[in-house]
Amino acid sequence: MRFSFLLLSGFLATTLISFAQTNEDSTAPTLTLQPAGFTGFAGDTVTLAGSAQGSPAPVYQWLRDNFIVPGATSPTLMIANAAVGDTGLYVLVASNVLGSVNTVPVAVIITKRPQTILFTSNATAVPAGSSINVGAISTSSLPVTLSFVSGAGSLSGNRITGAGGDVVIRASQAGDATYDAATVERTFTFVAGGLSPFVTSAPADQTVASGASATFRVSAVGTPTPSYQWQKDGEPISGATRSILAIEAATLANAGRYTVVVGNAMGSVTSAASLFVRSAPVIVKSPENQTVDAGASTRLAVEAAGFPALTYQWRKNGGPVADATGAALVFAAVKNTDAGRYDVVITNELGSVTTAVATLAVNFRDFSGTYFGRFSGGAGNFALFVRLDGTAAFVGHLPQLQTGLAVLDVPVDAAGNFSVATRTLATTAFGADSAALADAEPGRAAAPQAITLRGVLDETTGTLSGSIPELGLSIEGTRAAARGPASAQAGFYSAVLVGSTDGRGYIVVAPDGQAYLFTASGATLDSATGTVSSDGRLRMTGTQAGLDFGFTGGTVTGTVQLPGGVIGTILGVAEDVRRDEHLANISVRSGVVANSTLITGFVVSGRSPKQVLVRAAGPALGLPPFNLPNVLVDPDIQLFRGNNQVAQNDNWGTPQANAAALATAATRSGAFAFRPGSADAALLRTLAPGAYTVVVGGGAGVVLAEVYEVLENNETPATRRLVNLSARGPVTAAAPLIAGFVISGNAPQRVLIRGVGPTLGAAPFNVANALPQPQLTLSRGRTTLRTGADWFRDPDVALIRSAAASVGAFPLGAQSRDAALLVFLAPGSYTAQVTGPAGANNANANGIALVEVYEVAP
């Protein structure tokens, strides 16, 4: 019930006068705060606030349009979730016994909230006869009703179908107590006789210099007239809505793929072109400093821009990193030695730029050093050489089991753990040949066995522990002191028994002088321990022989007393010394008969061309110091690769312009000099890797065919090399077929030498008059080192067969009477002579033979 303001006033006045007659100290109310009006929407919260003072304290009553608001007796009036009906003029009355006071009326205006209707269909123009799915939503979230207004079409649910022209659709929302009603209309055009866009001239790729302008143009036809929207790398370009897109001053940021979308009511089509901005490399982001734990993976990366295409070369401490030519340098497992300062040189044809330096710091535990130890149960001893790069070499001898281990690349992780799958040794073949030999001659040695070598290193105590589960063995060892009197000799050495087929071994020397030797020769494995003396020598006694070694500049030279008192020579190289042993030159001397030729073959290996000197010496052999009779007086050379002739020469001084270069090459390669104007023949050529044939002709007589490597300035020896020699020629009792070769370098080279006759005469070669029973003699100077005949009877036949297969030599007959030798040779000059057998007669002393010399990997 509402009460009138006038009735309330009369009642309050009578009461207050009566109270005033009894209370002379009271004061009438006075206003201290006037309320402010409010204008808002249905659902808002209205707050009106006023206040008064007086004595006694005033009482309050709010009025709306002069009527009491029930319960509104607080100086603040709050109307939550206001409705339209709450609109009016509001007054606050404050009263006590001496009187009353009221505020100025304030207006509260509450109206319904407006709402907006949005069509959700983007399409406003489509071909006549088609349909458009139309949707509409209101900001009030109240349901919207669609209705057809006008046009040649129809509305079914939310689908409009039009025959042609404009169709008007109305979307309506009736509103409720909170929201006003809303209506909106949209026109949809159904185009009759339209044509979808067709590009008549597409934008073209452009390449411009940095700072130059670039303009893309597109031409298109369509009905209605098409619109355009350009995009860069798939993103719309704001304001780019014309058929022309102009770029005033292109930068690398403008380079990319530009696409224009051409559309009308009938459809759309796209066309694209690329912009290339020519610029020298620009660094976007340099590699960043990193600190990682050893063994973890990480990557250094650079971001750069530029055109034409960029190339990258990473550098470490100023030097190039091999094969690091990408935008990122990835470390699968960081090693101690990876720590350093890295930068990247980025280049294209317009210039280059170098990034800032990024430091890669490695937190590592240093397990490096030399460990000596024993297998459990007294089964044998071993040595473990741990490198700074986190790998190790393990060699050990197990006499009780008649076997041993030689694993040269054992991975050690950042925690000091190692585990590697390997095999025990059958013989000195140390892996590659061991299985083949065991299969071929199982009685010679214990069969190899698959095992796992695992263990852990403790850097604090310097100890090693581990096991070989398959053999039921444990291992324990101790690291030798890192410094000592033998620091100059310390290292891990690989060594061979010179003159043997497969006599090899490893020597481990610690800085404190402790040393361990593990050797194998044939089926015999041996080991020994010792100490390097103050004079730098190592003397040891194994179960089979006494040994004496000296060390110089990373090489080891020693002697071994073999059974029967024979003294052998051992040569080796420390693993941190680059080995460069190789065939430096090769030659063949043979007699040439009328209407015949000397045919010599050689192979150049490596990844790049190599300069070689090819010669045919005839007249020079008849002069001092050679003084040979019946020389070929005018030899000529033809050089072939396959069936293609590469070069030829007859008389080395012709043309005269080449004579000086030939003479210089002969001097540099150590060849004896030809006399000026002689009829000897020579060629100097730079040859790509591959196989070549030298054909020497020119009549009848003795001739020497030679091939020398000619090292170019700053060429590292053995990176490009002559890896084999073969020559086919006649053999007589008076004129054997002789091959000469030189091994250069700092370590022994293993070579396979063959004298082939019977296999040459059989299929598929079918050479007439093949030498029926060749004998092969290997010499150094006037000293005969080895002889061979009937290769299948050689005690090392399995190793010879395996070596021939590894170098690609054709197989010899299973029981042919050809000759073959497989031998380790120290650097120096050697000859291999093919003759008939000892005590040869006319039936077996003469014939055509083939002599071959191959490099064989150790």
Short mmCIF file of N, CA, C and O in Angstrom, two decimals, residues 427-430 444 497 500-505 519-526 562 796:
data_model
loop_
_atom_site.label_atom_id
_atom_site.label_comp_id
_atom_site.label_asym_id
_atom_site.label_seq_id
_atom_site.Cartn_x
_atom_site.Cartn_y
_atom_site.Cartn_z
N THR A 427 91.84 -64.42 -34.03
CA THR A 427 93.25 -64.30 -34.38
C THR A 427 93.62 -62.84 -34.35
O THR A 427 92.85 -61.99 -33.92
N THR A 428 94.76 -62.52 -34.88
CA THR A 428 95.21 -61.14 -34.94
C THR A 428 94.40 -60.30 -35.90
O THR A 428 94.67 -59.12 -36.05
N ALA A 429 93.45 -60.89 -36.58
CA ALA A 429 92.69 -60.11 -37.55
C ALA A 429 91.93 -58.97 -36.90
O ALA A 429 91.50 -58.05 -37.57
N PHE A 430 91.77 -58.99 -35.58
CA PHE A 430 91.17 -57.87 -34.85
C PHE A 430 89.84 -57.46 -35.43
O PHE A 430 89.57 -56.30 -35.66
N ARG A 444 92.45 -73.40 -36.32
CA ARG A 444 93.60 -72.54 -36.02
C ARG A 444 93.45 -71.78 -34.72
O ARG A 444 94.42 -71.44 -34.08
N LEU A 497 104.17 -56.07 -37.15
CA LEU A 497 105.42 -56.81 -37.34
C LEU A 497 105.76 -56.73 -38.83
O LEU A 497 105.07 -57.32 -39.68
N SER A 500 105.45 -59.47 -41.85
CA SER A 500 104.46 -60.50 -41.57
C SER A 500 103.19 -60.23 -42.35
O SER A 500 102.96 -59.14 -42.89
N THR A 501 102.34 -61.24 -42.38
CA THR A 501 101.04 -61.09 -43.03
C THR A 501 100.05 -60.40 -42.12
O THR A 501 99.28 -59.54 -42.55
N ASP A 502 100.05 -60.76 -40.83
CA ASP A 502 99.03 -60.23 -39.93
C ASP A 502 99.55 -60.02 -38.52
O ASP A 502 98.78 -60.02 -37.56
N GLY A 503 100.85 -59.84 -38.35
CA GLY A 503 101.39 -59.62 -37.01
C GLY A 503 101.14 -58.18 -36.57
O GLY A 503 101.74 -57.25 -37.11
N ARG A 504 100.25 -58.01 -35.59
CA ARG A 504 99.87 -56.67 -35.16
C ARG A 504 99.74 -56.60 -33.66
O ARG A 504 99.67 -57.63 -32.98
N GLY A 505 99.67 -55.38 -33.15
CA GLY A 505 99.51 -55.23 -31.72
C GLY A 505 99.26 -53.80 -31.34
O GLY A 505 99.24 -52.89 -32.18
N THR A 519 99.64 -58.29 -28.43
CA THR A 519 100.01 -58.62 -29.80
C THR A 519 99.30 -59.87 -30.26
O THR A 519 98.80 -60.67 -29.47
N ALA A 520 99.29 -60.02 -31.58
CA ALA A 520 98.74 -61.23 -32.18
C ALA A 520 99.48 -61.50 -33.47
O ALA A 520 99.74 -60.60 -34.26
N SER A 521 99.84 -62.75 -33.68
CA SER A 521 100.48 -63.16 -34.91
C SER A 521 100.00 -64.57 -35.21
O SER A 521 100.21 -65.49 -34.42
N GLY A 522 99.34 -64.70 -36.34
CA GLY A 522 98.71 -65.98 -36.62
C GLY A 522 97.66 -66.26 -35.56
O GLY A 522 96.84 -65.41 -35.22
N ALA A 523 97.68 -67.46 -35.02
CA ALA A 523 96.72 -67.81 -33.97
C ALA A 523 97.28 -67.52 -32.59
O ALA A 523 96.66 -67.87 -31.58
N THR A 524 98.44 -66.86 -32.52
CA THR A 524 99.11 -66.65 -31.24
C THR A 524 98.83 -65.26 -30.71
O THR A 524 99.17 -64.26 -31.36
N LEU A 525 98.21 -65.18 -29.54
CA LEU A 525 98.01 -63.93 -28.84
C LEU A 525 99.01 -63.86 -27.71
O LEU A 525 99.33 -64.85 -27.08
N ASP A 526 99.49 -62.63 -27.44
CA ASP A 526 100.47 -62.48 -26.37
C ASP A 526 100.28 -61.12 -25.73
O ASP A 526 99.67 -60.21 -26.32
N LEU A 562 111.79 -63.59 -32.11
CA LEU A 562 110.80 -64.61 -32.43
C LEU A 562 111.35 -65.99 -32.13
O LEU A 562 112.57 -66.17 -31.94
N ASP A 796 98.61 -68.50 -45.00
CA ASP A 796 97.70 -67.36 -44.80
C ASP A 796 96.73 -67.21 -45.96
O ASP A 796 96.28 -66.10 -46.28
#
